[in-house]
Amino acid sequence: MVEEWMGSRQLGLAHHKTEVVVVNNRKSVQEAVVRVGDYTINSKREVKLLGVMIDDRLNFGSHVDYACRKASTAIAALSRMMSNSSGVRSSRRRLLAGVAVSILRNSGPAWASALGVDRNLQKLESTHRLMCLRAISAGVRP
């Protein structure tokens, strides 16, 4: 139906980019197979839409994991550029902090409900702590 409606308005559908997520609140994982044109699409547990990971439970735990991984990677890359032994200016330290915080806050209003889960909050706090330690050029304790 969607493909017919789009065709009637001279719009095309990129079949190879189409993804499906079955959203439910059941304990068991629901799967679906959708046929679009000549393509068969299996449902996924999560998809990325405008930089936000949307999962099948709409609890945004997968987005918190994704954002923390991405921020940790950025922190590590920027930290390698700023060695602890040399005196790095505070403006560069603020840049490091700003990049990590921007990644963690991206689309915050959309997934803010995930902060109600302790696991998600701990993960975000851990990543934020790592950013703070790197910004002040402190070592990370084991």
Short mmCIF file of N, CA and C in Angstrom, two decimals:
data_model
loop_
_atom_site.label_atom_id
_atom_site.label_comp_id
_atom_site.label_asym_id
_atom_site.label_seq_id
_atom_site.Cartn_x
_atom_site.Cartn_y
_atom_site.Cartn_z
N MET A 1 0.83 -1.20 0.00
CA MET A 1 0.00 0.00 0.00
C MET A 1 0.87 1.26 0.00
N VAL A 2 1.91 1.25 0.80
CA VAL A 2 2.79 2.42 0.88
C VAL A 2 3.47 2.65 -0.45
N GLU A 3 3.95 1.58 -1.06
CA GLU A 3 4.64 1.72 -2.35
C GLU A 3 3.69 2.23 -3.43
N GLU A 4 2.46 1.77 -3.43
CA GLU A 4 1.48 2.26 -4.40
C GLU A 4 1.18 3.74 -4.18
N TRP A 5 1.00 4.14 -2.92
CA TRP A 5 0.72 5.54 -2.60
C TRP A 5 1.88 6.43 -3.05
N MET A 6 3.10 6.00 -2.77
CA MET A 6 4.26 6.79 -3.16
C MET A 6 4.37 6.88 -4.68
N GLY A 7 4.09 5.77 -5.37
CA GLY A 7 4.14 5.77 -6.83
C GLY A 7 3.10 6.70 -7.45
N SER A 8 1.93 6.81 -6.82
CA SER A 8 0.89 7.70 -7.34
C SER A 8 1.28 9.17 -7.20
N ARG A 9 2.25 9.45 -6.38
CA ARG A 9 2.73 10.83 -6.19
C ARG A 9 4.13 11.03 -6.77
N GLN A 10 4.52 10.15 -7.68
CA GLN A 10 5.81 10.20 -8.35
C GLN A 10 6.99 10.17 -7.37
N LEU A 11 6.85 9.38 -6.33
CA LEU A 11 7.93 9.18 -5.36
C LEU A 11 8.43 7.75 -5.45
N GLY A 12 9.71 7.57 -5.22
CA GLY A 12 10.27 6.23 -5.26
C GLY A 12 10.64 5.74 -3.87
N LEU A 13 10.74 4.44 -3.73
CA LEU A 13 11.10 3.83 -2.47
C LEU A 13 12.40 3.07 -2.66
N ALA A 14 13.40 3.34 -1.82
CA ALA A 14 14.68 2.63 -1.89
C ALA A 14 14.53 1.31 -1.14
N HIS A 15 14.22 0.27 -1.89
CA HIS A 15 13.96 -1.03 -1.28
C HIS A 15 15.15 -1.53 -0.48
N HIS A 16 16.35 -1.32 -0.98
CA HIS A 16 17.54 -1.84 -0.32
C HIS A 16 17.87 -1.09 0.98
N LYS A 17 17.24 0.06 1.22
CA LYS A 17 17.47 0.82 2.45
C LYS A 17 16.34 0.66 3.47
N THR A 18 15.31 -0.05 3.11
CA THR A 18 14.14 -0.20 3.97
C THR A 18 14.45 -1.16 5.12
N GLU A 19 14.09 -0.74 6.34
CA GLU A 19 14.30 -1.57 7.52
C GLU A 19 12.99 -1.66 8.30
N VAL A 20 12.85 -2.74 9.07
CA VAL A 20 11.63 -2.98 9.82
C VAL A 20 11.99 -3.32 11.27
N VAL A 21 11.27 -2.70 12.20
CA VAL A 21 11.38 -3.03 13.61
C VAL A 21 9.98 -3.30 14.12
N VAL A 22 9.80 -4.43 14.78
CA VAL A 22 8.50 -4.76 15.37
C VAL A 22 8.54 -4.27 16.82
N VAL A 23 7.74 -3.26 17.12
CA VAL A 23 7.72 -2.67 18.46
C VAL A 23 6.62 -3.36 19.26
N ASN A 24 7.01 -3.89 20.44
CA ASN A 24 6.03 -4.51 21.32
C ASN A 24 6.54 -4.45 22.76
N ASN A 25 5.69 -4.82 23.68
CA ASN A 25 6.10 -4.83 25.08
C ASN A 25 6.08 -6.24 25.67
N ARG A 26 6.10 -7.22 24.82
CA ARG A 26 6.12 -8.61 25.28
C ARG A 26 7.54 -9.02 25.64
N LYS A 27 7.65 -10.05 26.46
CA LYS A 27 8.97 -10.53 26.85
C LYS A 27 9.68 -11.24 25.70
N SER A 28 8.91 -11.94 24.88
CA SER A 28 9.53 -12.65 23.77
C SER A 28 9.77 -11.68 22.60
N VAL A 29 10.80 -11.98 21.83
CA VAL A 29 11.15 -11.15 20.68
C VAL A 29 10.23 -11.52 19.53
N GLN A 30 9.59 -10.52 18.97
CA GLN A 30 8.70 -10.74 17.84
C GLN A 30 9.47 -10.46 16.55
N GLU A 31 9.31 -11.30 15.58
CA GLU A 31 9.98 -11.12 14.29
C GLU A 31 8.93 -11.08 13.19
N ALA A 32 9.26 -10.34 12.13
CA ALA A 32 8.35 -10.25 11.00
C ALA A 32 9.16 -10.26 9.71
N VAL A 33 8.55 -10.73 8.68
CA VAL A 33 9.16 -10.70 7.35
C VAL A 33 8.23 -9.89 6.47
N VAL A 34 8.77 -8.82 5.89
CA VAL A 34 7.96 -7.91 5.07
C VAL A 34 8.51 -7.94 3.66
N ARG A 35 7.60 -7.99 2.72
CA ARG A 35 8.01 -7.99 1.31
C ARG A 35 7.72 -6.61 0.73
N VAL A 36 8.77 -5.97 0.20
CA VAL A 36 8.65 -4.65 -0.43
C VAL A 36 9.22 -4.78 -1.83
N GLY A 37 8.34 -4.68 -2.83
CA GLY A 37 8.79 -4.87 -4.21
C GLY A 37 9.32 -6.29 -4.36
N ASP A 38 10.55 -6.40 -4.85
CA ASP A 38 11.17 -7.72 -5.02
C ASP A 38 12.04 -8.10 -3.83
N TYR A 39 12.08 -7.25 -2.82
CA TYR A 39 12.94 -7.47 -1.66
C TYR A 39 12.15 -8.06 -0.49
N THR A 40 12.79 -8.97 0.22
CA THR A 40 12.24 -9.52 1.44
C THR A 40 13.06 -8.96 2.59
N ILE A 41 12.39 -8.34 3.55
CA ILE A 41 13.07 -7.67 4.65
C ILE A 41 12.72 -8.36 5.96
N ASN A 42 13.74 -8.79 6.68
CA ASN A 42 13.54 -9.39 8.00
C ASN A 42 13.61 -8.27 9.04
N SER A 43 12.79 -8.38 10.05
CA SER A 43 12.78 -7.35 11.09
C SER A 43 14.08 -7.41 11.90
N LYS A 44 14.42 -6.26 12.47
CA LYS A 44 15.62 -6.15 13.29
C LYS A 44 15.22 -5.78 14.70
N ARG A 45 16.17 -5.92 15.62
CA ARG A 45 15.91 -5.53 17.02
C ARG A 45 16.05 -4.02 17.21
N GLU A 46 16.86 -3.37 16.34
CA GLU A 46 17.08 -1.93 16.47
C GLU A 46 17.47 -1.35 15.12
N VAL A 47 17.14 -0.07 14.92
CA VAL A 47 17.54 0.66 13.73
C VAL A 47 18.02 2.05 14.16
N LYS A 48 18.87 2.63 13.32
CA LYS A 48 19.34 3.98 13.59
C LYS A 48 18.57 4.94 12.69
N LEU A 49 17.93 5.93 13.32
CA LEU A 49 17.14 6.91 12.60
C LEU A 49 17.54 8.29 13.08
N LEU A 50 18.11 9.08 12.20
CA LEU A 50 18.58 10.43 12.52
C LEU A 50 19.53 10.44 13.71
N GLY A 51 20.40 9.44 13.78
CA GLY A 51 21.40 9.38 14.83
C GLY A 51 20.93 8.81 16.15
N VAL A 52 19.67 8.37 16.21
CA VAL A 52 19.13 7.79 17.45
C VAL A 52 18.81 6.32 17.18
N MET A 53 19.31 5.47 18.06
CA MET A 53 19.03 4.04 17.94
C MET A 53 17.65 3.78 18.55
N ILE A 54 16.77 3.22 17.76
CA ILE A 54 15.41 2.90 18.22
C ILE A 54 15.31 1.38 18.27
N ASP A 55 15.00 0.85 19.46
CA ASP A 55 14.93 -0.59 19.61
C ASP A 55 13.47 -1.06 19.68
N ASP A 56 13.32 -2.37 19.70
CA ASP A 56 11.97 -2.94 19.63
C ASP A 56 11.16 -2.77 20.90
N ARG A 57 11.76 -2.32 21.98
CA ARG A 57 11.03 -2.09 23.23
C ARG A 57 10.82 -0.59 23.50
N LEU A 58 11.40 0.24 22.68
CA LEU A 58 11.36 1.71 22.83
C LEU A 58 11.86 2.16 24.20
N ASN A 59 12.87 1.45 24.73
CA ASN A 59 13.43 1.86 26.01
C ASN A 59 14.77 2.57 25.84
N PHE A 60 15.29 2.64 24.61
CA PHE A 60 16.48 3.38 24.22
C PHE A 60 17.76 2.93 24.92
N GLY A 61 17.77 1.74 25.48
CA GLY A 61 18.99 1.19 26.06
C GLY A 61 20.06 1.01 25.00
N SER A 62 19.66 0.61 23.80
CA SER A 62 20.63 0.43 22.72
C SER A 62 21.22 1.78 22.30
N HIS A 63 20.45 2.86 22.41
CA HIS A 63 21.00 4.17 22.07
C HIS A 63 22.04 4.61 23.10
N VAL A 64 21.78 4.34 24.37
CA VAL A 64 22.75 4.69 25.40
C VAL A 64 24.06 3.93 25.16
N ASP A 65 23.97 2.64 24.85
CA ASP A 65 25.17 1.86 24.54
C ASP A 65 25.90 2.44 23.33
N TYR A 66 25.15 2.77 22.29
CA TYR A 66 25.73 3.32 21.06
C TYR A 66 26.41 4.66 21.34
N ALA A 67 25.75 5.56 22.07
CA ALA A 67 26.31 6.88 22.35
C ALA A 67 27.56 6.77 23.22
N CYS A 68 27.54 5.88 24.19
CA CYS A 68 28.71 5.71 25.07
C CYS A 68 29.89 5.13 24.31
N ARG A 69 29.64 4.17 23.42
CA ARG A 69 30.73 3.63 22.59
C ARG A 69 31.32 4.71 21.71
N LYS A 70 30.45 5.49 21.08
CA LYS A 70 30.90 6.54 20.18
C LYS A 70 31.69 7.62 20.94
N ALA A 71 31.20 8.03 22.10
CA ALA A 71 31.89 9.04 22.90
C ALA A 71 33.23 8.51 23.41
N SER A 72 33.27 7.26 23.85
CA SER A 72 34.52 6.67 24.33
C SER A 72 35.56 6.60 23.22
N THR A 73 35.13 6.29 22.01
CA THR A 73 36.05 6.26 20.87
C THR A 73 36.60 7.65 20.59
N ALA A 74 35.74 8.66 20.64
CA ALA A 74 36.19 10.04 20.41
C ALA A 74 37.13 10.50 21.52
N ILE A 75 36.83 10.14 22.76
CA ILE A 75 37.69 10.50 23.88
C ILE A 75 39.06 9.87 23.72
N ALA A 76 39.09 8.60 23.36
CA ALA A 76 40.37 7.90 23.18
C ALA A 76 41.19 8.53 22.05
N ALA A 77 40.52 8.84 20.94
CA ALA A 77 41.23 9.43 19.80
C ALA A 77 41.80 10.80 20.15
N LEU A 78 41.01 11.62 20.81
CA LEU A 78 41.48 12.96 21.18
C LEU A 78 42.54 12.89 22.28
N SER A 79 42.43 11.92 23.16
CA SER A 79 43.42 11.77 24.23
C SER A 79 44.78 11.38 23.68
N ARG A 80 44.80 10.54 22.64
CA ARG A 80 46.07 10.16 22.02
C ARG A 80 46.77 11.37 21.42
N MET A 81 45.98 12.32 20.93
CA MET A 81 46.57 13.52 20.33
C MET A 81 47.12 14.46 21.40
N MET A 82 46.56 14.39 22.61
CA MET A 82 47.00 15.27 23.68
C MET A 82 47.70 14.41 24.73
N SER A 83 49.00 14.34 24.65
CA SER A 83 49.72 13.49 25.58
C SER A 83 49.67 14.07 26.99
N ASN A 84 49.70 13.20 27.99
CA ASN A 84 49.63 13.63 29.39
C ASN A 84 50.90 14.34 29.84
N SER A 85 52.00 14.07 29.17
CA SER A 85 53.27 14.62 29.64
C SER A 85 53.46 16.09 29.27
N SER A 86 52.86 16.53 28.19
CA SER A 86 53.04 17.92 27.79
C SER A 86 51.92 18.79 28.37
N GLY A 87 52.22 20.05 28.51
CA GLY A 87 51.21 20.97 29.03
C GLY A 87 50.23 21.37 27.95
N VAL A 88 49.06 20.78 27.97
CA VAL A 88 48.04 21.07 26.97
C VAL A 88 47.20 22.23 27.47
N ARG A 89 46.97 23.18 26.58
CA ARG A 89 46.19 24.36 26.96
C ARG A 89 44.76 23.99 27.34
N SER A 90 44.19 24.83 28.18
CA SER A 90 42.83 24.55 28.66
C SER A 90 41.81 24.61 27.52
N SER A 91 42.07 25.39 26.49
CA SER A 91 41.13 25.46 25.37
C SER A 91 41.02 24.10 24.67
N ARG A 92 42.13 23.39 24.58
CA ARG A 92 42.10 22.06 23.96
C ARG A 92 41.42 21.05 24.88
N ARG A 93 41.59 21.22 26.16
CA ARG A 93 40.91 20.33 27.10
C ARG A 93 39.39 20.55 27.03
N ARG A 94 38.99 21.80 26.90
CA ARG A 94 37.56 22.09 26.76
C ARG A 94 37.01 21.50 25.46
N LEU A 95 37.83 21.51 24.41
CA LEU A 95 37.41 20.91 23.15
C LEU A 95 37.13 19.43 23.34
N LEU A 96 38.03 18.73 24.02
CA LEU A 96 37.84 17.30 24.30
C LEU A 96 36.53 17.08 25.05
N ALA A 97 36.32 17.86 26.09
CA ALA A 97 35.09 17.72 26.88
C ALA A 97 33.86 18.04 26.05
N GLY A 98 33.94 19.09 25.24
CA GLY A 98 32.80 19.50 24.43
C GLY A 98 32.39 18.46 23.42
N VAL A 99 33.37 17.81 22.79
CA VAL A 99 33.06 16.78 21.80
C VAL A 99 32.34 15.60 22.46
N ALA A 100 32.88 15.14 23.58
CA ALA A 100 32.27 13.99 24.26
C ALA A 100 30.87 14.31 24.77
N VAL A 101 30.70 15.47 25.36
CA VAL A 101 29.38 15.84 25.89
C VAL A 101 28.37 16.00 24.76
N SER A 102 28.80 16.55 23.63
CA SER A 102 27.89 16.69 22.49
C SER A 102 27.42 15.34 21.99
N ILE A 103 28.33 14.38 21.94
CA ILE A 103 27.96 13.04 21.48
C ILE A 103 26.97 12.42 22.46
N LEU A 104 27.22 12.57 23.75
CA LEU A 104 26.32 11.97 24.75
C LEU A 104 24.95 12.65 24.78
N ARG A 105 24.91 13.94 24.51
CA ARG A 105 23.63 14.68 24.58
C ARG A 105 22.84 14.65 23.28
N ASN A 106 23.39 14.13 22.21
CA ASN A 106 22.74 14.15 20.91
C ASN A 106 21.31 13.59 21.00
N SER A 107 20.35 14.37 20.60
CA SER A 107 18.93 14.00 20.59
C SER A 107 18.42 13.60 21.97
N GLY A 108 18.93 14.23 23.00
CA GLY A 108 18.57 13.91 24.38
C GLY A 108 17.09 13.87 24.67
N PRO A 109 16.30 14.85 24.21
CA PRO A 109 14.86 14.79 24.52
C PRO A 109 14.17 13.54 23.98
N ALA A 110 14.70 12.97 22.90
CA ALA A 110 14.07 11.78 22.32
C ALA A 110 14.28 10.55 23.20
N TRP A 111 15.44 10.43 23.83
CA TRP A 111 15.73 9.23 24.60
C TRP A 111 15.90 9.49 26.10
N ALA A 112 15.46 10.64 26.58
CA ALA A 112 15.62 10.99 28.00
C ALA A 112 14.96 9.99 28.94
N SER A 113 13.93 9.31 28.49
CA SER A 113 13.27 8.32 29.34
C SER A 113 14.19 7.17 29.73
N ALA A 114 15.26 6.96 28.96
CA ALA A 114 16.21 5.89 29.26
C ALA A 114 17.00 6.16 30.53
N LEU A 115 17.01 7.41 30.99
CA LEU A 115 17.76 7.76 32.20
C LEU A 115 17.09 7.22 33.46
N GLY A 116 15.88 6.77 33.35
CA GLY A 116 15.18 6.18 34.49
C GLY A 116 15.69 4.79 34.84
N VAL A 117 16.49 4.19 33.96
CA VAL A 117 17.04 2.85 34.19
C VAL A 117 18.44 3.00 34.76
N ASP A 118 18.71 2.38 35.90
CA ASP A 118 20.00 2.52 36.58
C ASP A 118 21.18 2.12 35.70
N ARG A 119 21.03 1.03 34.95
CA ARG A 119 22.12 0.56 34.09
C ARG A 119 22.52 1.62 33.08
N ASN A 120 21.54 2.27 32.46
CA ASN A 120 21.82 3.30 31.47
C ASN A 120 22.50 4.51 32.12
N LEU A 121 22.01 4.90 33.27
CA LEU A 121 22.58 6.03 33.98
C LEU A 121 24.02 5.75 34.39
N GLN A 122 24.30 4.56 34.86
CA GLN A 122 25.67 4.19 35.23
C GLN A 122 26.59 4.20 34.03
N LYS A 123 26.11 3.73 32.91
CA LYS A 123 26.92 3.70 31.69
C LYS A 123 27.26 5.12 31.24
N LEU A 124 26.29 6.01 31.26
CA LEU A 124 26.53 7.41 30.89
C LEU A 124 27.48 8.10 31.88
N GLU A 125 27.28 7.83 33.16
CA GLU A 125 28.16 8.44 34.17
C GLU A 125 29.59 7.93 34.03
N SER A 126 29.75 6.67 33.71
CA SER A 126 31.09 6.10 33.52
C SER A 126 31.80 6.76 32.34
N THR A 127 31.09 6.95 31.25
CA THR A 127 31.67 7.59 30.07
C THR A 127 31.98 9.06 30.37
N HIS A 128 31.09 9.72 31.08
CA HIS A 128 31.32 11.12 31.45
C HIS A 128 32.53 11.25 32.37
N ARG A 129 32.70 10.31 33.30
CA ARG A 129 33.85 10.31 34.20
C ARG A 129 35.15 10.14 33.41
N LEU A 130 35.14 9.23 32.44
CA LEU A 130 36.32 9.04 31.59
C LEU A 130 36.68 10.33 30.87
N MET A 131 35.67 11.03 30.35
CA MET A 131 35.90 12.30 29.67
C MET A 131 36.52 13.32 30.63
N CYS A 132 35.99 13.38 31.85
CA CYS A 132 36.52 14.34 32.83
C CYS A 132 37.96 14.03 33.18
N LEU A 133 38.29 12.74 33.36
CA LEU A 133 39.66 12.36 33.67
C LEU A 133 40.61 12.71 32.54
N ARG A 134 40.18 12.49 31.32
CA ARG A 134 41.02 12.82 30.18
C ARG A 134 41.17 14.33 30.02
N ALA A 135 40.13 15.06 30.32
CA ALA A 135 40.19 16.53 30.18
C ALA A 135 41.16 17.15 31.16
N ILE A 136 41.32 16.53 32.35
CA ILE A 136 42.28 17.08 33.31
C ILE A 136 43.62 16.35 33.24
N SER A 137 43.79 15.49 32.23
CA SER A 137 45.02 14.72 32.01
C SER A 137 45.36 13.83 33.20
N ALA A 138 44.37 13.27 33.82
CA ALA A 138 44.59 12.34 34.93
C ALA A 138 44.64 10.93 34.38
N GLY A 139 45.32 10.07 35.09
CA GLY A 139 45.35 8.67 34.72
C GLY A 139 44.05 8.01 35.12
N VAL A 140 43.73 6.91 34.48
CA VAL A 140 42.51 6.18 34.82
C VAL A 140 42.93 5.03 35.70
N ARG A 141 42.33 4.92 36.87
CA ARG A 141 42.69 3.84 37.78
C ARG A 141 42.10 2.54 37.26
N PRO A 142 42.78 1.45 37.52
CA PRO A 142 42.32 0.13 37.00
C PRO A 142 41.05 -0.34 37.64
#
